[in-house]
Coordinates of C-alpha atoms in Angstrom, one line a residue:
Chain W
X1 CA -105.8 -26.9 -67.9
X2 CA -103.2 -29.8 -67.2
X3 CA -101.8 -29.3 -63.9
X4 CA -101.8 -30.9 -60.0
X5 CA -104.7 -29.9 -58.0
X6 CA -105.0 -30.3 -54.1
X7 CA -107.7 -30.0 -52.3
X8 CA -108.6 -28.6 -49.4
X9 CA -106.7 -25.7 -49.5
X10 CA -106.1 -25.3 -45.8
X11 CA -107.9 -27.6 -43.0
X12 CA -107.8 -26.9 -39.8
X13 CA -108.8 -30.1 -36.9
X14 CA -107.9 -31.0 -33.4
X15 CA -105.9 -33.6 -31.8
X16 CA -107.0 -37.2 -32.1
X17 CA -109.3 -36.4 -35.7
X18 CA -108.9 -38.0 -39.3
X19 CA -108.5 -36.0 -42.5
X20 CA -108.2 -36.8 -46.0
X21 CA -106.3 -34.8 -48.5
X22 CA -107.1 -35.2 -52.0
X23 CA -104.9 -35.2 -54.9
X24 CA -105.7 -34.9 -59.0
X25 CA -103.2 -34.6 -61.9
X26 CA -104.2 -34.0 -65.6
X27 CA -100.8 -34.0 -66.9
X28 CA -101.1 -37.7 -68.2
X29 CA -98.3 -38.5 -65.8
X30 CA -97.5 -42.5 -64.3
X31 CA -95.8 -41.0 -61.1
X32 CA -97.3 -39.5 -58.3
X33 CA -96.2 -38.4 -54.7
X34 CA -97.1 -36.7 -51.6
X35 CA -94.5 -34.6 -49.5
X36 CA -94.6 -32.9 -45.9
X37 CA -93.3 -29.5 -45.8
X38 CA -92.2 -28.5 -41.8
X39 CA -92.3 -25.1 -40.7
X40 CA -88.9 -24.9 -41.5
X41 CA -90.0 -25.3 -45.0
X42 CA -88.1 -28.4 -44.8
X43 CA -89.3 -30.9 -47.7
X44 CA -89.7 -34.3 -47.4
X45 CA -91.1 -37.5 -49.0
X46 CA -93.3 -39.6 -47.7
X47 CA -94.4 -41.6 -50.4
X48 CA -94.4 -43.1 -54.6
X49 CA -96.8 -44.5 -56.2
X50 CA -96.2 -45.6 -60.0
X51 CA -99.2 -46.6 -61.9
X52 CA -101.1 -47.1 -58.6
X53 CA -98.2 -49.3 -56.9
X54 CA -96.5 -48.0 -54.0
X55 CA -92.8 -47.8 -54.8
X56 CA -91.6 -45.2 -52.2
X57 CA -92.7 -45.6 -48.4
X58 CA -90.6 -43.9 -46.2
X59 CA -90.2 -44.0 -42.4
X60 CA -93.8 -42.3 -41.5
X61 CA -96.2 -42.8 -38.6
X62 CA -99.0 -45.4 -39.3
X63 CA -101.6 -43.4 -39.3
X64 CA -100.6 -41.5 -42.6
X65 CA -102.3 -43.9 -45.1
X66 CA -101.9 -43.2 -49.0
X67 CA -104.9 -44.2 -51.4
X68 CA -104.7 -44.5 -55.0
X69 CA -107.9 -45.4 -57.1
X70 CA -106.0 -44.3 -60.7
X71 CA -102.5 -43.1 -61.6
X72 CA -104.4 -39.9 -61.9
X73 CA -105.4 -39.5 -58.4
X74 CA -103.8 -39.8 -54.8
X75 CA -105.2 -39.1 -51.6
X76 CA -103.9 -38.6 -48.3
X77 CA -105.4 -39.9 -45.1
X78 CA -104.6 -39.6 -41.7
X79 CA -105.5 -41.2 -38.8
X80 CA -106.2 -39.7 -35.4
X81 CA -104.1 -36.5 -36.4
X82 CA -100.8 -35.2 -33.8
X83 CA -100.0 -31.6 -33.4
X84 CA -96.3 -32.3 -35.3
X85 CA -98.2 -33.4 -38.0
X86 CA -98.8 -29.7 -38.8
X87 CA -97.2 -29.1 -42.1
X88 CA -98.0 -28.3 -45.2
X89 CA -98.4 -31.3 -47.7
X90 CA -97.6 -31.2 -51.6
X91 CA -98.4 -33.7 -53.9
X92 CA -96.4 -34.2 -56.8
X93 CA -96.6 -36.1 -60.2
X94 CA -93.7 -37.0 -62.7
X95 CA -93.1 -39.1 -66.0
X96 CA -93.0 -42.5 -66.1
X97 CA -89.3 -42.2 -67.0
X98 CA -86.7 -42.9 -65.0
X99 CA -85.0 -39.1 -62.7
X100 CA -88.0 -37.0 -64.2
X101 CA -88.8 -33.8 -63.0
X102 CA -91.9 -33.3 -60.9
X103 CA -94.5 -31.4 -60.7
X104 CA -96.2 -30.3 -57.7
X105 CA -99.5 -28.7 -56.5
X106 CA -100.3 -25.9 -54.5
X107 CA -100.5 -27.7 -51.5
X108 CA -102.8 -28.2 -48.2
X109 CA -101.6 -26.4 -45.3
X110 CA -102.6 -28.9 -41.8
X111 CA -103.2 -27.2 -38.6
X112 CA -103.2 -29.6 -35.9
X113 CA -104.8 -27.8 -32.3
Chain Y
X1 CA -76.9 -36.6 -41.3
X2 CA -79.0 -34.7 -43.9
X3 CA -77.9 -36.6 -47.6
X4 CA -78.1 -33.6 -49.4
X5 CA -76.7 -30.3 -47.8
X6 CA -77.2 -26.6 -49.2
X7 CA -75.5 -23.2 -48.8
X8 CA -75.9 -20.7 -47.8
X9 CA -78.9 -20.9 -46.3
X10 CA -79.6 -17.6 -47.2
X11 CA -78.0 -15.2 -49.9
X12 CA -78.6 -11.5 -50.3
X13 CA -77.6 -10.0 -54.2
X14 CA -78.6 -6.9 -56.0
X15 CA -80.8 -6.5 -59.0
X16 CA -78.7 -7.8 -61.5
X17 CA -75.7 -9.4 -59.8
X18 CA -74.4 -12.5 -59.8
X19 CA -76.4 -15.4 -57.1
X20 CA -74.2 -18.8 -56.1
X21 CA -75.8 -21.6 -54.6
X22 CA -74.4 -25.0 -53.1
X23 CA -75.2 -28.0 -53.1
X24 CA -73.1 -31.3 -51.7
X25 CA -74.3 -34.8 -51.4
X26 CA -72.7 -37.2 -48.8
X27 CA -74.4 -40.4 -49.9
X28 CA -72.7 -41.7 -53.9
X29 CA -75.8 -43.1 -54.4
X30 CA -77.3 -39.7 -55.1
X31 CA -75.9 -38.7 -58.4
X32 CA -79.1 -37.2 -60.5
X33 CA -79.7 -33.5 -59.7
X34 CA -82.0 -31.1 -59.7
X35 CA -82.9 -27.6 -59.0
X36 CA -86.2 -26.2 -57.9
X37 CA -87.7 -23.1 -56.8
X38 CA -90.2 -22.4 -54.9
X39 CA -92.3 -18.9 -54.6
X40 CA -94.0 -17.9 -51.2
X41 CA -97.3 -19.8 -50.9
X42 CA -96.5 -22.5 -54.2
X43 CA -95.5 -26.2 -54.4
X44 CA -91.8 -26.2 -55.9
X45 CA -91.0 -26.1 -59.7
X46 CA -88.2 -27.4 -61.5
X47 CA -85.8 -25.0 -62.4
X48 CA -83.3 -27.9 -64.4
X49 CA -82.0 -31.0 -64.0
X50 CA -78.2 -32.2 -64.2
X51 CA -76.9 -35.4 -64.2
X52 CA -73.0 -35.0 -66.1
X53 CA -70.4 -33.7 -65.2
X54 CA -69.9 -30.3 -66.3
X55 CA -72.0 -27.2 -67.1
X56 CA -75.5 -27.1 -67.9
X57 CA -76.3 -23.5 -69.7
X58 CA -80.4 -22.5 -69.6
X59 CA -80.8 -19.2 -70.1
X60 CA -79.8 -16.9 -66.7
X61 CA -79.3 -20.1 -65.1
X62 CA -76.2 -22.3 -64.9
X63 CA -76.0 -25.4 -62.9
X64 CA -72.5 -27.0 -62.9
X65 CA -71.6 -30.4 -61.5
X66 CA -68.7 -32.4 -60.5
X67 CA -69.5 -36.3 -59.7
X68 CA -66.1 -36.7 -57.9
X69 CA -66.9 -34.7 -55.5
X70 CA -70.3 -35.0 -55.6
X71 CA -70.6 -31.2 -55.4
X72 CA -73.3 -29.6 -57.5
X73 CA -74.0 -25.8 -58.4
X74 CA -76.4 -22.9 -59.5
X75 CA -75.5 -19.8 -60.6
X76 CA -78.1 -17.3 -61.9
X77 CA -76.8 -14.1 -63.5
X78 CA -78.5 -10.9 -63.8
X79 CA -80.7 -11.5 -60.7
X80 CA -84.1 -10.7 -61.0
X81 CA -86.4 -9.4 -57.9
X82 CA -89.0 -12.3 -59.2
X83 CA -85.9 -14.7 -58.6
X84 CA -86.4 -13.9 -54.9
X85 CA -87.3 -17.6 -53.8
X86 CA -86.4 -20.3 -51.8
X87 CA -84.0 -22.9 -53.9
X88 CA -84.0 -26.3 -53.8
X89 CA -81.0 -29.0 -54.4
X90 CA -82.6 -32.5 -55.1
X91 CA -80.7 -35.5 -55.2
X92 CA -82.2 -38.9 -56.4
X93 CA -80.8 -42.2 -56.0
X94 CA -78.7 -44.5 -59.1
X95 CA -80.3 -47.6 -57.6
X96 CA -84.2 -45.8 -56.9
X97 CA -85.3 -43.2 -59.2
X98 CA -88.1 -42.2 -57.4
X99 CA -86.8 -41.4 -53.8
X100 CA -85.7 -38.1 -54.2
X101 CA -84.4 -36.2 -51.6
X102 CA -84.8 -32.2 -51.0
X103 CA -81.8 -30.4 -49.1
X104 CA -83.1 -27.7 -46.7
X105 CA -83.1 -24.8 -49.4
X106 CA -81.3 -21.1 -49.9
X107 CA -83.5 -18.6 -49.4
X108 CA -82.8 -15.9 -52.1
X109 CA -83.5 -12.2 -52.3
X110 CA -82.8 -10.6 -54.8
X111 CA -82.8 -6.2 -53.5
X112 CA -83.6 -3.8 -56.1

């Protein structure tokens, strides 16, 4: 099955924790990203990585660290986890061509207590 | 200011009507659209892209978009209940293809 797969499904931690995300895509794809989705279910992006080079880093704290061992896989981590950083977060994987559409997993839903 | 702006934030049509969504960018650097959808409890999927001026035809779905005004469209006809989802307007940027930014969605229902 080609596809992006995230794992955990949901996590749930307290204040002041790290977690790790992990992200897989079969699809063959260059591209790969991870989004926050608020509450609100509003979508943003956080950051691009293109053949394991970070291309995309947008304003986010410093303790959101992305890790890339192969264009096939990016991970997540966070540092010492705050309760806004409850969200859910997608990870997404495109082409290597330029305005591609993306495809995105399932997603892992944070709960920050 | 949010770049990419959608309405209306949520739209109520009948089982087989006619459902219009909006989509305006303030920012001319974002000219290459796209549409995605997004079912209760999945990541987003790409519905079409558009990135002419004009209409974009694929099957119930229409997208239509004018550059000038940097106003972009969807229209789907013959509303489905499995169309009930929230909607999506992304914008990427001429000079970055990879930043794309999401508007904050319509929320559609579709009532049977």
């Amino acid at each position: 099955e080609t596809a992006v797969f995230q794992t955990p499904n949901y996590h749930v931690t307290q204040v002041g924790n790290e977690v790790s995300f992990n992200c897989k895509q079969t699809l063959g794809h260059d591209t790969m990203y991870w989004y926050k989705q608020d509450s609100k279910k509003l979508l943003k992006i956080m950051f691009s990585y293109n053949n394991k080079q970070l291309i995309v880093n947008e304003t986010v704290p410093r303790r959101f660290s992305p890790q890339s061992s192969d264009k096939a896989h990016l991970n997540l981590r966070i540092k010492s986890v705050e309760p806004e950083d409850s969200a859910v977060y997608l990870c997404a994987s495109s082409p290597g061509t330029y305005y591609a559409e993306q495809f995105f997993g399932p997603g892992t839903r944070l709960t920050v207590l | 200011q949010q770049k990419v702006q959608q309405s209306p934030e949520s739209l109520s049509v009948p089982e087989g009507g006619m459902a219009s969504l909006n989509c305006t960018s303030s920012d001319r650097n974002f000219q290459y659209f796209w549409w995605y959808r997004q079912h209760s409890g999945e990541g987003p999927k790409a519905l079409m892209s558009i990135f002419s001026d004009g209409d974009k035809k694929e099957g119930r779905f229409t997208a239509h978009l004018n550059k000038a005004s940097l106003h972009v469209s969807l229209h789907i006809r013959d509303s489905q209940p499995s169309d009930s989802a929230l909607y999506f307007c992304a914008a990427s940027e001429s000079t970055n293809a990879y930043k794309v930014i999401f508007g904050k969605g319509t929320h559609l229902h579709v009532l049977p």
